[in-house]
Short mmCIF file of C-alpha atoms and ligand atoms in Angstrom, two decimals:
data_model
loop_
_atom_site.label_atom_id
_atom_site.label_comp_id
_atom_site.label_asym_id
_atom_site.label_seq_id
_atom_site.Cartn_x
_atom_site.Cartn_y
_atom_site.Cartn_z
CA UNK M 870 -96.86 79.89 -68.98
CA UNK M 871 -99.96 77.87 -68.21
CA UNK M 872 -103.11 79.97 -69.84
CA UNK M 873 -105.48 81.38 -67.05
CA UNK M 874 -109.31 81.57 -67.79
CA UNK M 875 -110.90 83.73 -64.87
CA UNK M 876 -115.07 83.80 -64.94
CA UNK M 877 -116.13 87.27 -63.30
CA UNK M 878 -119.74 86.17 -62.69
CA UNK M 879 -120.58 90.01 -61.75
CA UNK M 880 -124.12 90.29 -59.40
CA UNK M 881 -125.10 86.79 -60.35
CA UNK M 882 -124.88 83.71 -58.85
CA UNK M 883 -126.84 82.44 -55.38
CA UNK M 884 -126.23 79.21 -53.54
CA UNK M 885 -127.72 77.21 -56.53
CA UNK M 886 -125.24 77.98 -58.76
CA UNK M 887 -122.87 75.70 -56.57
CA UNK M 888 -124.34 73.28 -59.70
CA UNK M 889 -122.36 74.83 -61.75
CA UNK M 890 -118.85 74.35 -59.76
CA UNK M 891 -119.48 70.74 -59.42
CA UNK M 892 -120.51 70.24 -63.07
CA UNK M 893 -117.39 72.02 -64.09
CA UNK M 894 -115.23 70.18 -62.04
CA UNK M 895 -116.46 67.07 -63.49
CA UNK M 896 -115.87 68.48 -67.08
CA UNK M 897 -112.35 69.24 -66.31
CA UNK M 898 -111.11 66.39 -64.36
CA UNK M 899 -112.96 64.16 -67.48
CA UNK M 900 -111.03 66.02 -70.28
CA UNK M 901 -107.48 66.90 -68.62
CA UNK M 902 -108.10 70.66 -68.92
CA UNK M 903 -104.78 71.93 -66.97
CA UNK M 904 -105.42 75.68 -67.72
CA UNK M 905 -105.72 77.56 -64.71
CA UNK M 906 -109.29 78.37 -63.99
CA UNK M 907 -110.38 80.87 -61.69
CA UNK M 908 -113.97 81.73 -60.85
CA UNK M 909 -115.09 85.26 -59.36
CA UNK M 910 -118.47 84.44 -57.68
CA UNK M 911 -120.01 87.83 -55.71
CA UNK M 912 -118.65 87.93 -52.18
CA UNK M 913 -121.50 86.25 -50.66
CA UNK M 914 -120.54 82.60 -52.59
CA UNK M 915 -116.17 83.21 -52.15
CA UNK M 916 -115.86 80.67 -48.98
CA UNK M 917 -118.87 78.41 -50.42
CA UNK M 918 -117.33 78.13 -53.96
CA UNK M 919 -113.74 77.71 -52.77
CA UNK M 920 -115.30 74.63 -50.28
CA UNK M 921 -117.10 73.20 -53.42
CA UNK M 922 -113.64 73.44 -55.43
CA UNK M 923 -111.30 71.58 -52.66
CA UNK M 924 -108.24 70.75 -54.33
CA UNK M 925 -109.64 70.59 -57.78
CA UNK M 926 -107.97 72.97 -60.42
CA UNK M 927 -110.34 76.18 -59.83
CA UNK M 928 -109.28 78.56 -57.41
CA UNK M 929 -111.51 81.51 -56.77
CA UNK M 930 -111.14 85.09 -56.48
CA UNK M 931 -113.15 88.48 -55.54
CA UNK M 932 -114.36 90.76 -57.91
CA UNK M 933 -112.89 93.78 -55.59
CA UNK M 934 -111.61 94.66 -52.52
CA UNK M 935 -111.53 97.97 -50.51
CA UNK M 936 -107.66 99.36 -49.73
CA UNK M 937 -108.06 99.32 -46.32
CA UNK M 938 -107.30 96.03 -44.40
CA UNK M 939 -110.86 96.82 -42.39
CA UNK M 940 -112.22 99.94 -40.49
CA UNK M 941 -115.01 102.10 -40.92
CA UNK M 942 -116.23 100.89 -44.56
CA UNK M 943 -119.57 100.15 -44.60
CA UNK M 944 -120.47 97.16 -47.21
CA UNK M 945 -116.80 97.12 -48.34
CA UNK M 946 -114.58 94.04 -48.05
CA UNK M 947 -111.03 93.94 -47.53
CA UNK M 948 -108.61 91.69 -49.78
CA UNK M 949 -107.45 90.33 -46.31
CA UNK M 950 -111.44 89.43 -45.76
CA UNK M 951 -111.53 88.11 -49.55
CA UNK M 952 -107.93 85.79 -48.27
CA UNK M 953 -109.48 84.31 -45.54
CA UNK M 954 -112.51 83.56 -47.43
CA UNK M 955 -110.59 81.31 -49.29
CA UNK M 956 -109.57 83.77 -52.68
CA UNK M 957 -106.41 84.04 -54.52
CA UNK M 958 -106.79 86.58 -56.89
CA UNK M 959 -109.28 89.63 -57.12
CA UNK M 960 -110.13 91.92 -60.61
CA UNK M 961 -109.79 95.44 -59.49
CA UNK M 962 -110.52 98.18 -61.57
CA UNK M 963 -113.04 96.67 -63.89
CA UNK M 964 -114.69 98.88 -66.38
CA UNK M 965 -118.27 98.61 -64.50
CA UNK M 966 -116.51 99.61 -61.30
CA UNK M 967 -114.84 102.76 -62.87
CA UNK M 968 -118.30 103.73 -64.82
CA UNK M 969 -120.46 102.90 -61.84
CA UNK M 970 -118.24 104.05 -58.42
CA UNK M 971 -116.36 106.16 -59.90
CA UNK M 972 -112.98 104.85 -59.67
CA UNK M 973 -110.21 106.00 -60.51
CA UNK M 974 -106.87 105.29 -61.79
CA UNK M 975 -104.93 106.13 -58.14
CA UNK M 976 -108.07 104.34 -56.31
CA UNK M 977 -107.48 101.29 -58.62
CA UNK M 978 -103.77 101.41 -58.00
CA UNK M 979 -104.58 101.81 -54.28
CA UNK M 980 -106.43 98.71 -54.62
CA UNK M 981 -103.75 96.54 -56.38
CA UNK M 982 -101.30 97.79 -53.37
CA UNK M 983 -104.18 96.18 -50.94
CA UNK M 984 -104.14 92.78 -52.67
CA UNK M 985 -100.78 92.39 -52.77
CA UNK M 986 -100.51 92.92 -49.33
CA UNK M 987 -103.33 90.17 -48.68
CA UNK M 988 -101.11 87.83 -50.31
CA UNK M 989 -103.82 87.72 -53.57
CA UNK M 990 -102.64 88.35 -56.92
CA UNK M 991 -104.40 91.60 -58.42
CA UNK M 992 -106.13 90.93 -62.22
CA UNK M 993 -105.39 94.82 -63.18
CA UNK M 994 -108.40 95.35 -66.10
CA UNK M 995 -107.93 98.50 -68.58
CA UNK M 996 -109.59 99.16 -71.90
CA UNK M 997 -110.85 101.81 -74.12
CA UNK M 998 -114.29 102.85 -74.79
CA UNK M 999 -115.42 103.16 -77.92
CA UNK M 1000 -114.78 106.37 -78.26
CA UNK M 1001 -111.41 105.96 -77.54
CA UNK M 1002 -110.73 103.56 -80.36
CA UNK M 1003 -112.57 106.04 -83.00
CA UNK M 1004 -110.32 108.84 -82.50
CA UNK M 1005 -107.50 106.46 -82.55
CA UNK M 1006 -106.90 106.92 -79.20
CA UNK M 1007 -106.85 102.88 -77.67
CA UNK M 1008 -103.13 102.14 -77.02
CA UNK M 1009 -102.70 105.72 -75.04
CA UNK M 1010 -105.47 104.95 -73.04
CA UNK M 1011 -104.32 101.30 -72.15
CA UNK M 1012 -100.71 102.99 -71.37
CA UNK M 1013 -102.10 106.06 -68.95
CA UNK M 1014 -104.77 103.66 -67.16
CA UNK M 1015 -101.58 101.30 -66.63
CA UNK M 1016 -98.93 104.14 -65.82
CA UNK M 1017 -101.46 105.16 -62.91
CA UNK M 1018 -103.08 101.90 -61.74
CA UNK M 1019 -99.84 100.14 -61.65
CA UNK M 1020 -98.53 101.89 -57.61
CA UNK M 1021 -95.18 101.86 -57.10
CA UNK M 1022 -94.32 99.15 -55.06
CA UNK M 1023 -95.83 96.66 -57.13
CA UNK M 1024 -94.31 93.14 -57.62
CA UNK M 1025 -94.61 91.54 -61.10
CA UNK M 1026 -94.68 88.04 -60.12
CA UNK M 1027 -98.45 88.78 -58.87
CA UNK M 1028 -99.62 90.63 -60.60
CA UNK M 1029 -101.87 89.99 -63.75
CA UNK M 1030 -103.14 92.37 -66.57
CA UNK M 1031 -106.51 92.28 -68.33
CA UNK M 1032 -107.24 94.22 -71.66
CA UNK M 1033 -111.17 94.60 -71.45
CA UNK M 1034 -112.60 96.72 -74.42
CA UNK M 1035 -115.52 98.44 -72.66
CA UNK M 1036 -117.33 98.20 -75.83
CA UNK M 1037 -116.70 94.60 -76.25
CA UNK M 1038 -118.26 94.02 -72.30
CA UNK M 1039 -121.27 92.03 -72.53
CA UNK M 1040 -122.09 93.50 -75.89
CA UNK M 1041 -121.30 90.06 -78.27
CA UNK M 1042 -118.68 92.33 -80.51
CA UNK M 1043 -114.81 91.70 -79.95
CA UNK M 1044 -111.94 93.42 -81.50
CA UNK M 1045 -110.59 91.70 -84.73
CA UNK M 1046 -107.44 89.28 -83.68
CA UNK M 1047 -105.02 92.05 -84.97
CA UNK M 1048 -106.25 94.41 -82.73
CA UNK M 1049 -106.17 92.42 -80.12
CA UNK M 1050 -102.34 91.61 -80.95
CA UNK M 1051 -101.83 95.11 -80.96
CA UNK M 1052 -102.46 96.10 -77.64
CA UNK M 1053 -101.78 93.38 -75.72
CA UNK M 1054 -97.66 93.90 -77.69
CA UNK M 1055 -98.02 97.40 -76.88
CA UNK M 1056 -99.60 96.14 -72.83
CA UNK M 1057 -96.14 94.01 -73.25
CA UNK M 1058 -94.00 96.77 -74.21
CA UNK M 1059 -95.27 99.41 -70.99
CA UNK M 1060 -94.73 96.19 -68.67
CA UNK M 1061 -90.99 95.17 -69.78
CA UNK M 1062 -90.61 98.95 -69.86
CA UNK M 1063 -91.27 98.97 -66.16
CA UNK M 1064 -90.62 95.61 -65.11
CA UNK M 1065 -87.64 94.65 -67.28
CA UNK M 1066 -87.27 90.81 -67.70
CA UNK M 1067 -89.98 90.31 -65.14
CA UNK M 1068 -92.61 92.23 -67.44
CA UNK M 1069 -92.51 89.17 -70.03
CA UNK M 1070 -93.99 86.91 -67.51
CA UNK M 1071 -96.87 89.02 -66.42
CA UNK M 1072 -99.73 87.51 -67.71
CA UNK M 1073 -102.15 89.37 -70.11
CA UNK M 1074 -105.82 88.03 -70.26
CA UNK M 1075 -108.28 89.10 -72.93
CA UNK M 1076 -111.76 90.48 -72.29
CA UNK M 1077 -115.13 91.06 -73.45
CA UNK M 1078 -117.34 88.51 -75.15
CA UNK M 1079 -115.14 85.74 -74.74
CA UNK M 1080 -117.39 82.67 -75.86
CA UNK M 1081 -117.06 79.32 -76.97
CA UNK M 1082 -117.41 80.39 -80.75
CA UNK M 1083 -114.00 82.05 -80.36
CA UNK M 1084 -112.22 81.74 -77.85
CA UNK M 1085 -109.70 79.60 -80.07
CA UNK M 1086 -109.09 82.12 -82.22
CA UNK M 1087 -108.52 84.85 -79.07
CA UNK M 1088 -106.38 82.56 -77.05
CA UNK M 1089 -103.73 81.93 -79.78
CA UNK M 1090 -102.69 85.49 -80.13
CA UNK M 1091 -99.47 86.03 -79.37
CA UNK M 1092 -99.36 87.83 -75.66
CA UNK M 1093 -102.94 86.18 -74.82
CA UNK M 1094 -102.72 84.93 -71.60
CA UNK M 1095 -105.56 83.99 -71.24
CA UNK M 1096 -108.88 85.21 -70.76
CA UNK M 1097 -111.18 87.47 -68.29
CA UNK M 1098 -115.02 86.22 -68.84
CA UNK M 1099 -118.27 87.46 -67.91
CA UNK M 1100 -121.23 85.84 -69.12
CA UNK M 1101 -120.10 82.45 -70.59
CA UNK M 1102 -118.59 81.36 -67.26
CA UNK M 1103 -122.13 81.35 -65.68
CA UNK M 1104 -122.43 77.79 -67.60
CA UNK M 1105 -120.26 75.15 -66.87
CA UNK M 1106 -120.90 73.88 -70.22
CA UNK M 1107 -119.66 77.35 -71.79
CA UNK M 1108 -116.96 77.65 -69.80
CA UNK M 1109 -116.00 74.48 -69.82
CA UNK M 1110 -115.90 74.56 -73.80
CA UNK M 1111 -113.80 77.78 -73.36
CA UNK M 1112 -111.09 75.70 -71.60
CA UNK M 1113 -111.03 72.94 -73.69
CA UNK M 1114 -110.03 75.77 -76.78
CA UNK M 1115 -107.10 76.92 -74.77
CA UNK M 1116 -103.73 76.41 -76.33
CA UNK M 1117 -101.85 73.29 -76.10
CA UNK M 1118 -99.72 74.07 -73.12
CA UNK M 1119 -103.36 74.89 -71.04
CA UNK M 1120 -104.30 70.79 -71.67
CA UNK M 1121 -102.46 68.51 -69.94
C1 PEP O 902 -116.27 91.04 -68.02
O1 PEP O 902 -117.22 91.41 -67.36
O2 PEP O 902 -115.13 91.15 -67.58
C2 PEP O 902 -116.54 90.48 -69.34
C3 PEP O 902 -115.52 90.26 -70.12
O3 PEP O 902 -117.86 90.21 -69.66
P1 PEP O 902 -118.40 89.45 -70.97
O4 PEP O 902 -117.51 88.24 -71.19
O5 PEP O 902 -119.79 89.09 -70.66
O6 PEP O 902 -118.25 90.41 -72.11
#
């Protein structure tokens, strides 16, 4: 399984940041990165990024999509819109949109439904606040948000899981390595449990502070997939160095 580094560049990014596409591109073509590397722009830069990345190894994605196809939704976008804007993937229930639009587990699994529908595969983010992990209280948390995000017709083969901390979003702290192992076996464990053989190929990303410092270290736990990144994929440079710390089987 090929590791996947997605950059979720959030509300930043305008045309100028095209730079940082071609840049990257560059970096990877010159050092033989063949990890899959996705990169969330906002909306506005989808078809402009996914121009910019022809048939070089990024592929892009959205950052949401609505569960309607289209209708009456002001400033919403569909994941058929986010398709023929040139996406394959979209994160859906990211920490920031559950704290900030209130969304829910059934809303999230609502949305995962819509991608796969658009033909996109759905990055499925769950995590535990702080809180959470204090009272002990981080691998039931990861298991509910999963049990009700994940709707029932889902396929496996598209869809991709993302174990985000909320305290380790954009805060520069990460969960020691044996933490991270243990979720992402017990992530494992609720998949296969569902899934059967299916759930061992469903790919778990990492994230939350993801950086160049260590993303070595993150990306060789066992069950790391990969990783979900926020602020170092703004920098080509950054993410670029993130790539070139992926495991063995993400170089070519
Ligand atoms: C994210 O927003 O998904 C994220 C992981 O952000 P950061 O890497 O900045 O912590």
């Amino acid at each position: 399984m090929r590791c996947l580094l997605a950059g979720n560049w959030k509300m930043n990014g305008l045309r100028a940041a095209l730079a940082e596409i071609r840049t990257l591109e560059r970096g990877l073509a010159e050092n033989g990165v063949a990890a899959e590397i996705l990169v969330c722009p906002p909306a506005t830069l989808i078809s402009a990024v996914a121009k910019e990345a022809g048939d070089s190894p990024i592929v892009v994605g959205g950052q949401d999509c609505h569960a309607e196809a289209s209708g009456a939704f002001t400033g919403d976008i569909s994941a058929e819109m986010l398709k023929d804007a040139g996406a394959s993937h979209v994160i859906v229930g990211h920490s920031e949109r559950r704290q900030y639009h209130g969304e829910t587990d059934a809303a999230v699994a609502a949305k995962v439904k819509a991608a796969q529908r658009a033909g996109l595969s759905a990055i499925l983010c769950v995590g535990e606040t702080e809180t959470d992990r204090g009272a002990g209280r981080a691998l039931a948390v990861v298991a509910a948000q999963l049990g009700g995000s994940i709707p029932e017709t889902t396929r496996a083969h598209d869809l991709i899981v993302a174990y985000e901390p909320v305290w380790a979003i954009g805060t520069g702290r990460t969960p020691t390595v044996a933490q991270i192992a243990e979720v992402h076996a017990s992530i494992r464990g609720v998949l296969v449990d569902r899934f059967g053989q299916e759930g061992k190929a469903i790919r778990i990303l990492y994230g939350g502070s993801v950086k160049p410092a260590n993303a070595a270290e993150i990306l060789a736990v066992r069950d790391v997939g990969g990783a979900l990144i926020g602020a170092a994929s703004l920098k080509a440079a950054d993410f670029l160095a993130i790539a070139l710390a992926a495991p063995l089987q993400g170089r070519s």
